[in-house]
Short mmCIF file of C-alpha atoms and ligand atoms in Angstrom, two decimals:
data_model
loop_
_atom_site.label_atom_id
_atom_site.label_comp_id
_atom_site.label_asym_id
_atom_site.label_seq_id
_atom_site.Cartn_x
_atom_site.Cartn_y
_atom_site.Cartn_z
CA MET A 22 74.79 78.47 93.25
CA ILE A 23 75.50 81.78 95.00
CA GLU A 24 75.90 84.81 92.70
CA ARG A 25 79.54 85.93 92.89
CA SER A 26 79.22 89.66 92.48
CA TRP A 27 78.26 91.66 95.54
CA GLN A 28 77.36 95.22 96.41
CA ASN A 29 76.55 96.94 99.68
CA TRP A 30 73.19 98.48 100.66
CA ALA A 31 74.10 101.95 99.39
CA GLY A 32 75.45 100.55 96.11
CA ASN A 33 78.73 102.49 96.48
CA GLN A 34 80.89 99.40 97.16
CA HIS A 35 81.22 96.42 94.83
CA ALA A 36 83.13 93.18 95.10
CA TYR A 37 83.72 90.18 92.93
CA PRO A 38 84.89 87.52 95.39
CA SER A 39 86.51 84.39 94.05
CA TYR A 40 84.05 82.44 96.15
CA ARG A 41 81.06 83.24 98.38
CA ALA A 42 80.33 80.82 101.20
CA GLU A 43 77.35 80.47 103.50
CA PRO A 44 78.30 77.80 106.05
CA SER A 45 75.41 76.35 108.03
CA SER A 46 77.49 75.05 110.94
CA VAL A 47 80.68 75.92 112.76
CA ASP A 48 82.26 72.74 111.33
CA GLU A 49 81.39 73.83 107.80
CA LEU A 50 82.90 77.22 108.52
CA ARG A 51 86.15 75.52 109.56
CA VAL A 52 86.23 73.66 106.22
CA VAL A 53 85.70 76.92 104.32
CA LEU A 54 88.55 78.60 106.22
CA GLN A 55 90.87 75.63 105.65
CA ALA A 56 90.10 75.65 101.92
CA ALA A 57 90.90 79.39 101.79
CA VAL A 58 94.24 78.76 103.54
CA ASP A 59 95.03 75.88 101.15
CA GLN A 60 94.30 78.07 98.13
CA SER A 61 96.13 81.11 99.60
CA ARG A 62 92.97 83.19 99.42
CA SER A 63 92.06 85.91 101.88
CA VAL A 64 88.71 85.89 103.68
CA ARG A 65 86.25 88.62 104.64
CA CYS A 66 82.98 88.19 106.47
CA VAL A 67 79.93 90.14 105.46
CA GLY A 68 76.79 90.72 107.48
CA ALA A 69 73.89 92.64 105.95
CA GLY A 70 76.21 94.76 103.79
CA HIS A 71 75.10 97.98 105.47
CA SER A 72 78.54 99.52 105.83
CA PHE A 73 79.32 102.38 103.46
CA THR A 74 83.08 101.71 103.36
CA PRO A 75 84.86 98.80 101.62
CA ILE A 76 85.28 97.12 105.02
CA ALA A 77 83.54 93.92 103.88
CA VAL A 78 84.96 93.98 100.33
CA THR A 79 87.23 91.18 99.16
CA ASP A 80 88.39 89.49 95.98
CA GLY A 81 89.09 86.38 98.06
CA VAL A 82 86.46 84.35 99.92
CA GLN A 83 83.42 86.19 101.22
CA ILE A 84 81.64 84.45 104.08
CA ASN A 85 78.17 85.31 105.30
CA LEU A 86 76.58 83.71 108.32
CA ASP A 87 72.97 84.02 107.16
CA SER A 88 72.53 80.31 107.93
CA LEU A 89 73.87 80.71 111.46
CA ARG A 90 71.01 82.58 113.08
CA GLY A 91 68.87 82.41 116.19
CA ILE A 92 69.02 82.37 119.96
CA GLU A 93 71.04 79.49 121.45
CA SER A 94 70.58 80.03 125.18
CA VAL A 95 69.10 82.37 127.78
CA VAL A 96 70.53 82.58 131.31
CA ARG A 97 68.29 84.67 133.52
CA ALA A 98 69.31 86.67 136.60
CA ASP A 99 67.10 87.47 139.61
CA ASP A 100 66.68 91.12 138.57
CA GLY A 101 64.96 90.16 135.31
CA SER A 102 68.01 90.73 133.10
CA ALA A 103 69.52 87.85 131.13
CA ARG A 104 72.59 86.75 129.21
CA VAL A 105 71.42 85.71 125.78
CA THR A 106 73.72 83.82 123.43
CA VAL A 107 72.95 84.24 119.74
CA LEU A 108 74.47 82.93 116.54
CA ALA A 109 76.42 85.72 114.92
CA GLY A 110 74.45 85.92 111.66
CA THR A 111 71.20 86.73 113.48
CA ARG A 112 69.69 89.98 112.22
CA LEU A 113 68.88 92.59 114.85
CA ARG A 114 65.31 92.76 113.52
CA GLU A 115 64.60 89.09 114.24
CA LEU A 116 66.54 89.14 117.51
CA THR A 117 64.66 92.06 119.05
CA ALA A 118 61.28 90.47 118.26
CA LEU A 119 62.39 87.12 119.72
CA LEU A 120 63.69 88.88 122.84
CA TRP A 121 60.37 90.68 123.36
CA ASP A 122 58.57 87.33 123.43
CA LEU A 123 61.02 86.26 126.16
CA GLY A 124 60.31 89.43 128.17
CA LEU A 125 63.72 90.87 127.23
CA ALA A 126 65.27 93.67 125.20
CA MET A 127 68.55 95.13 124.04
CA THR A 128 69.14 98.22 126.10
CA ASN A 129 69.90 100.49 123.13
CA LEU A 130 69.83 100.22 119.34
CA GLY A 131 70.70 102.26 116.26
CA ASP A 132 68.13 103.73 113.92
CA ILE A 133 67.72 100.68 111.70
CA ASP A 134 67.62 96.97 112.57
CA GLU A 135 68.66 95.29 109.32
CA GLN A 136 72.22 94.56 110.48
CA SER A 137 73.57 91.21 111.62
CA VAL A 138 74.66 91.01 115.25
CA ALA A 139 78.32 90.39 114.30
CA GLY A 140 78.33 93.12 111.63
CA ALA A 141 76.71 95.67 113.91
CA ILE A 142 79.19 95.22 116.72
CA SER A 143 82.25 94.89 114.46
CA THR A 144 82.08 98.53 113.27
CA GLY A 145 80.80 100.05 116.53
CA THR A 146 77.14 100.59 115.64
CA HIS A 147 75.47 102.86 118.18
CA GLY A 148 72.22 104.63 118.94
CA THR A 149 71.72 107.60 121.21
CA GLY A 150 71.54 108.27 124.95
CA ALA A 151 74.15 109.90 127.19
CA ARG A 152 73.93 107.07 129.75
CA PHE A 153 74.18 104.31 127.14
CA GLY A 154 76.98 102.88 125.04
CA GLY A 155 76.87 101.41 121.55
CA ILE A 156 75.76 97.87 120.79
CA ALA A 157 79.25 96.44 121.47
CA THR A 158 79.01 97.61 125.09
CA GLN A 159 76.07 95.21 125.52
CA VAL A 160 78.29 92.24 124.65
CA HIS A 161 79.30 89.95 127.49
CA ALA A 162 81.20 87.31 125.51
CA ILE A 163 82.27 86.51 121.97
CA GLU A 164 83.26 83.27 120.28
CA LEU A 165 85.55 83.65 117.29
CA MET A 166 86.97 81.19 114.84
CA THR A 167 90.52 82.33 114.24
CA ALA A 168 92.81 81.78 111.25
CA ASP A 169 93.95 78.36 112.51
CA GLY A 170 90.34 77.11 112.59
CA GLN A 171 90.20 77.03 116.37
CA PRO A 172 87.32 78.49 118.37
CA VAL A 173 88.43 81.10 120.92
CA ARG A 174 86.17 82.54 123.59
CA CYS A 175 86.65 85.89 125.23
CA SER A 176 84.52 87.78 127.70
CA ARG A 177 84.62 90.33 130.49
CA ASP A 178 86.36 87.67 132.64
CA GLU A 179 88.19 85.48 130.11
CA ASN A 180 90.85 86.52 127.55
CA VAL A 181 90.19 90.09 128.57
CA GLU A 182 92.65 91.73 126.15
CA LEU A 183 91.15 89.88 123.22
CA PHE A 184 87.71 90.91 124.43
CA SER A 185 88.78 94.58 124.41
CA ALA A 186 89.86 94.16 120.80
CA ALA A 187 87.21 91.78 119.47
CA ARG A 188 84.09 93.69 120.49
CA ILE A 189 84.82 96.22 117.74
CA GLY A 190 87.11 94.04 115.66
CA LEU A 191 86.44 95.24 112.06
CA GLY A 192 86.29 91.60 110.95
CA ALA A 193 90.09 91.60 111.29
CA LEU A 194 90.55 89.02 114.05
CA GLY A 195 88.51 86.04 112.87
CA VAL A 196 84.94 84.97 112.20
CA ILE A 197 82.59 85.74 115.08
CA THR A 198 80.31 82.74 115.46
CA ARG A 199 78.47 83.46 118.72
CA VAL A 200 77.79 86.55 120.79
CA THR A 201 76.46 86.64 124.35
CA LEU A 202 74.52 89.82 125.02
CA ASP A 203 73.60 91.42 128.33
CA CYS A 204 69.87 91.94 127.85
CA VAL A 205 67.49 93.91 130.07
CA PRO A 206 63.83 93.32 130.93
CA ALA A 207 61.58 94.29 128.01
CA PHE A 208 60.70 97.99 128.09
CA ALA A 209 58.57 100.43 126.18
CA LEU A 210 59.61 103.85 124.90
CA ARG A 211 57.51 106.98 124.87
CA ALA A 212 58.63 108.99 121.86
CA VAL A 213 58.09 112.73 121.66
CA GLU A 214 59.13 114.27 118.35
CA GLU A 215 58.80 118.00 117.81
CA PRO A 216 60.17 120.81 115.70
CA SER A 217 62.44 123.37 117.35
CA THR A 218 65.30 125.74 116.51
CA LEU A 219 68.99 124.88 116.37
CA ARG A 220 69.84 127.86 118.54
CA GLY A 221 67.31 126.90 121.24
CA THR A 222 68.35 123.24 121.15
CA LEU A 223 72.05 124.06 121.52
CA ASP A 224 71.36 126.56 124.33
CA GLY A 225 69.81 123.94 126.61
CA LEU A 226 71.69 120.96 125.20
CA ASP A 227 73.60 119.72 128.27
CA GLU A 228 70.46 119.59 130.45
CA THR A 229 68.39 117.94 127.72
CA VAL A 230 71.01 115.31 126.94
CA ALA A 231 71.47 114.51 130.64
CA GLY A 232 67.75 114.53 131.41
CA VAL A 233 66.32 112.49 128.53
CA ASP A 234 67.05 108.76 128.25
CA HIS A 235 67.56 108.82 124.48
CA PHE A 236 67.82 112.27 122.93
CA GLU A 237 68.71 113.10 119.34
CA PHE A 238 67.97 115.79 116.82
CA TYR A 239 68.02 116.40 113.10
CA TRP A 240 69.17 119.79 111.85
CA PHE A 241 67.96 121.01 108.45
CA PRO A 242 71.00 122.65 106.77
CA HIS A 243 70.55 126.23 105.48
CA THR A 244 67.92 126.82 108.18
CA ASP A 245 67.76 127.24 111.96
CA ARG A 246 65.17 124.44 112.17
CA VAL A 247 65.60 121.08 113.90
CA LEU A 248 63.43 118.09 114.69
CA THR A 249 64.08 116.81 118.22
CA LYS A 250 63.39 113.24 119.36
CA ARG A 251 63.05 112.41 123.04
CA ASN A 252 62.59 108.76 123.95
CA THR A 253 61.76 107.91 127.56
CA ARG A 254 62.06 104.39 128.95
CA LEU A 255 58.90 102.91 130.49
CA PRO A 256 58.20 99.48 132.00
CA GLY A 257 57.41 96.73 129.50
CA GLU A 258 53.85 96.36 130.77
CA THR A 259 53.01 100.03 130.00
CA ALA A 260 49.92 100.33 127.79
CA LEU A 261 51.24 100.88 124.27
CA ARG A 262 49.96 103.70 122.09
CA PRO A 263 51.75 103.11 118.78
CA LEU A 264 51.33 105.44 115.85
CA GLY A 265 48.16 104.61 113.95
CA LYS A 266 48.79 102.70 110.72
CA VAL A 267 47.72 105.64 108.56
CA ARG A 268 49.80 108.17 110.49
CA SER A 269 52.87 105.99 110.51
CA TYR A 270 52.43 105.29 106.78
CA ILE A 271 52.08 109.00 105.99
CA ASP A 272 54.93 110.12 108.27
CA ASP A 273 57.47 107.38 107.89
CA GLU A 274 56.83 105.77 104.55
CA LEU A 275 55.36 108.56 102.51
CA LEU A 276 56.89 111.76 103.93
CA SER A 277 60.24 110.37 105.03
CA ASN A 278 60.83 107.82 102.32
CA THR A 279 58.69 108.16 99.17
CA VAL A 280 58.31 111.94 99.12
CA PHE A 281 61.91 112.39 100.21
CA GLU A 282 63.08 110.18 97.34
CA GLY A 283 61.07 112.34 94.90
CA LEU A 284 62.46 115.55 96.41
CA ASN A 285 65.99 114.26 96.18
CA ARG A 286 65.57 113.35 92.52
CA MET A 287 64.23 116.84 91.88
CA VAL A 288 66.96 118.72 93.77
CA THR A 289 69.67 116.62 92.17
CA ARG A 290 68.64 118.42 88.96
CA ALA A 291 67.98 121.79 90.68
CA PRO A 292 70.09 122.08 93.86
CA ALA A 293 69.35 125.81 94.17
CA LEU A 294 65.89 124.87 95.44
CA ILE A 295 67.26 123.08 98.51
CA PRO A 296 67.45 125.87 101.11
CA ARG A 297 63.79 126.83 100.53
CA LEU A 298 62.70 123.19 100.46
CA ASN A 299 64.52 122.47 103.72
CA ALA A 300 62.74 125.37 105.39
CA VAL A 301 59.39 124.10 104.13
CA SER A 302 60.12 120.47 105.12
CA ALA A 303 61.25 121.47 108.61
CA ARG A 304 58.05 123.44 109.15
CA ALA A 305 55.85 120.74 107.63
CA LEU A 306 56.92 118.24 110.30
CA SER A 307 54.37 118.34 113.07
CA ALA A 308 54.86 117.15 116.64
CA ARG A 309 53.90 113.59 117.41
CA GLU A 310 53.91 111.40 120.49
CA TYR A 311 53.56 107.63 120.75
CA THR A 312 54.51 104.72 122.99
CA ASP A 313 55.61 101.39 121.62
CA ARG A 314 57.90 98.42 122.21
CA SER A 315 61.44 99.81 122.60
CA TYR A 316 62.86 98.20 119.46
CA ARG A 317 60.02 99.51 117.31
CA VAL A 318 60.70 103.06 118.47
CA PHE A 319 64.48 102.87 118.10
CA ALA A 320 64.48 101.55 114.53
CA SER A 321 62.70 102.70 111.40
CA SER A 322 62.85 101.80 107.72
CA ARG A 323 65.08 103.63 105.24
CA THR A 324 64.29 103.27 101.57
CA VAL A 325 65.94 106.41 100.18
CA LYS A 326 69.47 105.41 99.22
CA PHE A 327 72.26 107.64 100.51
CA VAL A 328 75.90 107.58 101.53
CA GLU A 329 76.90 108.67 104.99
CA MET A 330 79.82 109.88 107.07
CA GLU A 331 79.60 110.05 110.85
CA TYR A 332 82.10 111.50 113.30
CA ALA A 333 82.32 111.01 117.05
CA VAL A 334 83.45 114.20 118.79
CA PRO A 335 83.84 115.06 122.48
CA ALA A 336 80.27 115.81 123.62
CA SER A 337 81.27 119.28 124.81
CA GLU A 338 82.31 120.27 121.24
CA ILE A 339 79.13 119.46 119.35
CA GLY A 340 77.68 123.00 119.49
CA TRP A 341 80.88 124.48 118.04
CA VAL A 342 81.05 121.75 115.38
CA LEU A 343 77.49 122.41 114.19
CA ARG A 344 78.00 126.17 114.09
CA GLU A 345 81.22 125.68 112.09
CA VAL A 346 79.43 123.43 109.60
CA ASP A 347 76.67 126.04 109.33
CA ARG A 348 79.26 128.76 108.68
CA TRP A 349 80.96 126.60 106.05
CA LEU A 350 77.65 125.95 104.28
CA GLU A 351 76.93 129.69 104.24
CA ARG A 352 80.23 130.31 102.47
CA SER A 353 79.98 127.33 100.13
CA ALA A 354 78.01 127.03 96.92
CA LEU A 355 76.74 123.61 98.00
CA SER A 356 73.15 122.87 98.98
CA ILE A 357 72.41 119.93 101.25
CA ALA A 358 68.95 118.37 101.36
CA PHE A 359 69.54 115.67 104.00
CA PRO A 360 69.11 116.64 107.65
CA VAL A 361 72.23 116.33 109.83
CA GLU A 362 71.72 113.76 112.58
CA VAL A 363 73.10 114.42 116.09
CA ARG A 364 73.27 111.69 118.75
CA PHE A 365 75.01 111.01 122.06
CA ALA A 366 76.70 108.12 123.88
CA ALA A 367 78.43 107.35 127.15
CA ALA A 368 82.19 106.86 127.32
CA ASP A 369 83.27 103.23 127.07
CA ASP A 370 86.42 101.10 127.32
CA ILE A 371 86.46 99.22 123.99
CA TRP A 372 89.80 99.79 122.27
CA LEU A 373 88.53 100.85 118.84
CA SER A 374 85.28 102.38 120.02
CA THR A 375 84.61 105.88 118.72
CA ALA A 376 83.36 106.65 122.27
CA TYR A 377 86.50 105.24 123.93
CA GLY A 378 87.28 107.17 127.10
CA ARG A 379 85.02 110.18 126.55
CA PRO A 380 81.33 111.20 126.61
CA THR A 381 80.57 111.47 122.93
CA ALA A 382 78.37 113.31 120.48
CA TYR A 383 77.92 111.98 116.96
CA ILE A 384 77.34 114.11 113.89
CA ALA A 385 76.16 112.19 110.83
CA VAL A 386 75.99 113.75 107.39
CA HIS A 387 74.28 112.16 104.42
CA GLN A 388 74.18 112.71 100.71
CA TYR A 389 71.72 111.29 98.20
CA HIS A 390 73.42 108.42 96.38
CA ARG A 391 73.11 110.16 92.99
CA ARG A 392 74.87 113.33 94.21
CA ASP A 393 78.55 113.94 94.87
CA HIS A 394 79.32 113.83 98.61
CA ARG A 395 83.04 114.56 98.58
CA GLU A 396 83.27 118.32 99.09
CA TYR A 397 80.59 118.33 101.82
CA PHE A 398 81.97 115.32 103.70
CA GLY A 399 85.52 116.67 103.38
CA ALA A 400 84.53 119.98 104.94
CA VAL A 401 82.62 118.38 107.83
CA GLU A 402 85.46 115.93 108.37
CA ALA A 403 87.98 118.79 108.69
CA VAL A 404 85.82 120.48 111.33
CA CYS A 405 85.41 117.24 113.29
CA ARG A 406 89.09 116.36 113.06
CA SER A 407 90.01 119.75 114.49
CA VAL A 408 88.38 118.70 117.78
CA GLY A 409 89.80 115.16 117.81
CA GLY A 410 86.90 113.53 115.97
CA ARG A 411 86.95 109.80 115.26
CA PRO A 412 85.15 108.41 112.20
CA HIS A 413 82.56 105.62 112.39
CA TRP A 414 84.24 102.43 111.14
CA GLY A 415 81.32 101.54 108.86
CA LYS A 416 80.80 104.97 107.30
CA LEU A 417 82.78 107.01 104.78
CA HIS A 418 85.85 108.96 105.84
CA SER A 419 89.29 109.69 104.45
CA LEU A 420 91.55 108.56 107.31
CA GLY A 421 94.25 105.92 107.16
CA SER A 422 96.36 104.21 109.79
CA ALA A 423 98.56 107.26 110.48
CA GLU A 424 95.66 109.44 111.63
CA LEU A 425 93.77 106.58 113.27
CA ARG A 426 96.79 105.53 115.33
CA GLY A 427 96.85 109.02 116.84
CA SER A 428 93.13 108.83 117.64
CA TYR A 429 93.15 105.61 119.65
CA GLU A 430 95.28 104.96 122.73
CA HIS A 431 95.12 101.19 122.13
CA PHE A 432 95.54 101.19 118.35
CA ASP A 433 98.88 99.38 118.52
CA ASP A 434 97.49 96.90 121.06
CA PHE A 435 94.79 96.05 118.54
CA VAL A 436 97.41 95.60 115.79
CA ARG A 437 99.47 93.39 118.12
CA ILE A 438 96.51 91.12 118.92
CA ARG A 439 95.68 90.94 115.22
CA SER A 440 99.26 89.91 114.36
CA SER A 441 99.30 87.21 117.00
CA LEU A 442 95.93 85.74 115.94
CA ASP A 443 96.31 86.17 112.20
CA PRO A 444 100.03 86.39 111.33
CA THR A 445 99.44 85.77 107.60
CA GLN A 446 96.49 88.18 107.40
CA LEU A 447 94.04 85.57 106.23
CA PHE A 448 91.33 88.11 107.19
CA GLY A 449 93.12 90.97 105.43
CA SER A 450 92.09 93.21 102.54
CA ASN A 451 93.44 96.31 100.82
CA TYR A 452 91.09 98.47 102.85
CA LEU A 453 92.10 96.91 106.18
CA GLY A 454 95.74 97.38 105.18
CA HIS A 455 94.99 101.08 104.69
CA LEU A 456 93.32 101.29 108.13
CA LEU A 457 95.58 99.12 110.24
CA SER A 458 99.11 99.06 108.81
C1 FAD B 523 70.45 102.83 106.40
C2 FAD B 523 71.56 102.65 107.41
C3 FAD B 523 71.37 103.07 108.72
C4 FAD B 523 72.40 102.92 109.67
N1 FAD B 523 72.18 103.34 110.94
C5 FAD B 523 73.19 103.26 111.86
C6 FAD B 523 73.01 103.71 113.18
O1 FAD B 523 71.94 104.13 113.59
N2 FAD B 523 74.09 103.68 114.01
C7 FAD B 523 75.32 103.23 113.61
O2 FAD B 523 76.26 103.26 114.39
N3 FAD B 523 75.50 102.73 112.37
C8 FAD B 523 74.46 102.74 111.49
N4 FAD B 523 74.66 102.24 110.22
C9 FAD B 523 75.94 101.56 109.92
C10 FAD B 523 75.83 100.06 110.20
O3 FAD B 523 75.20 99.79 111.43
C11 FAD B 523 77.22 99.42 110.25
O4 FAD B 523 77.92 99.70 109.08
C12 FAD B 523 77.18 97.91 110.50
O5 FAD B 523 78.50 97.42 110.60
C13 FAD B 523 76.44 97.14 109.41
O6 FAD B 523 76.21 95.82 109.83
P1 FAD B 523 76.16 94.65 108.74
O7 FAD B 523 75.58 93.45 109.40
O8 FAD B 523 75.52 95.14 107.51
O9 FAD B 523 77.71 94.39 108.53
P2 FAD B 523 78.60 94.57 107.19
O10 FAD B 523 78.51 95.97 106.76
O11 FAD B 523 78.23 93.52 106.22
O12 FAD B 523 80.04 94.28 107.80
C14 FAD B 523 80.60 95.17 108.71
C15 FAD B 523 81.88 94.59 109.30
O13 FAD B 523 81.55 93.47 110.12
C16 FAD B 523 82.37 92.38 109.78
N5 FAD B 523 81.64 91.15 110.04
C17 FAD B 523 80.39 90.82 109.64
N6 FAD B 523 80.07 89.59 110.10
C18 FAD B 523 81.14 89.15 110.79
C19 FAD B 523 81.44 87.96 111.50
N7 FAD B 523 80.55 86.95 111.60
N8 FAD B 523 82.65 87.85 112.10
C20 FAD B 523 83.56 88.85 112.01
N9 FAD B 523 83.32 89.99 111.36
C21 FAD B 523 82.13 90.14 110.76
C22 FAD B 523 82.68 92.60 108.31
O14 FAD B 523 83.85 91.90 107.92
C23 FAD B 523 82.87 94.10 108.29
O15 FAD B 523 84.18 94.40 108.74
C24 FAD B 523 73.64 102.34 109.28
C25 FAD B 523 73.84 101.92 107.94
C26 FAD B 523 72.80 102.08 107.02
C27 FAD B 523 73.02 101.61 105.60
#
C-alpha cells in the first residue's frame, strides 16, 4: 500500500493525491491512465520530488516511474559517442555510474544527481559551461504516453515540433516513458576551486567563462568574496586524483552540510550575525584541486534543506544583476547566509528552455527552509525581470502565464501542442493552469 500523502524534497510543497501509482510496465501505465480517464481524475507524474514549485502536485492520480528504470539499449558510433535509451524513471545517479562502466558519460550535469531522467529534463535542469546546454539538449528522442494511452515518439528527425515542446514539457504533454540520450566517451574533470573577489571575478568574467569548460562561482552576500570553480575536461583514461576521504568528508559533509546546517539554525535566531559569518566562511574556504570521474565532480550531496529561486538572464547582464542585488542588500535590513550561485549555458532551441535563443547566465538564490524567502526572492526577481530574466521551471518564482508568454517566442506553440495532445487536460493541475493558460 503506497502512502497517499506526499511532499517534495524541500518540504515546501505537499499533496494528497486520490491515488498514487507506480506502474512497472508501459502496459500497466496505460491501465492507470485509462482508470484516471474513467474516473475523471487528473494525472501528474512525479520524479524524485526535487522541484521547489507545485509543478508535480496533484489531488488526482500521482504517477511515479520508480519501477521503470535502467538502460534499455546502447547504439555506438565510430567516434566513441553513443545513443543510450533509458527508462524514464532512471535516477541520474544510477545512470551516470552505469554509463561509466560502458565507457560513456553525459556531457554535462547539474550540481546534484538525485533527479529522475524525465523529471530533470521536464523542468530544464542545467549545469554550467558556456559551450554546453542543459540536460534536455542531450536528448535525442523521447517516447511519451499521451492522454489517449498511445505511445508517441519524437526526436530530432521525427515529430520535430513535438520534440521541441516535449524536451522541456513540464509534465504537461503526457508521461515520458523512454529517453534516448546523446552520450559522449567517458571523461574525467580536473576541478580547481579557489577563493577570489567578486570584483576581480566580474572584471575578467567573459574570458574566464569562454576559456574554462565548466565555470561557476558562489558569491557570499554582504561581502566581496566568492568561491570560483573551474572544471576542465580530460580524457577518461586520465589518472584520477580524487579528494581524499577525510578531506572530502571535512569539506563537503562537515563544512558544507553539517556545519552549515548548524550555522543556519543559529542565524535563523540571530540574523544580525550573518554578514560577519559570511566573511569568515568565505575566508575559511581554502583552495583545492582534484581530478575525478566527470559525474562525481559535477554532482555533490546536499543535506541542508533550503528553498531556491533561479533566473536565467542574458549572459552579458550578469555583472549588472549581481551589483544590483548587492546594492539592494546594502539598503535592505535582510541578511542572507546562503551563497548566491552563478552558472552559464549555451543558447539552445528548445521552446521552453530558459536558455532559448541566447547565451545565458544563471543566478540562483537560496534561503534556509526555516526562514522567510519572500522579500529576498522578490527583490532578486525584480532585478532579473528588468533584463528579461526567465525563471527556472522547477524553482520558486512569482510569474504566471501573462509574463511567461512574453518571455518565450514559442509559448503559444507549446500551448497549441498541449491542446492537441491533451484536449481535456488529463495532465492538468491548478499550478499548470496558472503557468500555461
Ligand atoms: C538540492 C537540489 C539541487 C538542484 N540542483 C539543480 C541544478 O544544479 N540545476 C538545475 O537546473 N536544477 C536543479 N535542481 C532542480 C531540479 O533539477 C528540478 O526541479 C528537476 O525537475 C527535479 O527532478 P525530479 O526527478 O525530482 O522531478 P520532479 O520535481 O518530481 O518533477 C518535475 C517535473 O517533471 C515532471 N515529470 C516527472 N516525471 C515525468 C515523466 N515520467 N513524464 C512526464 N513528466 C514527468 C513532473 O510532472 C514535473 O512537472 C535542484 C533541486 C534540488 C532540490
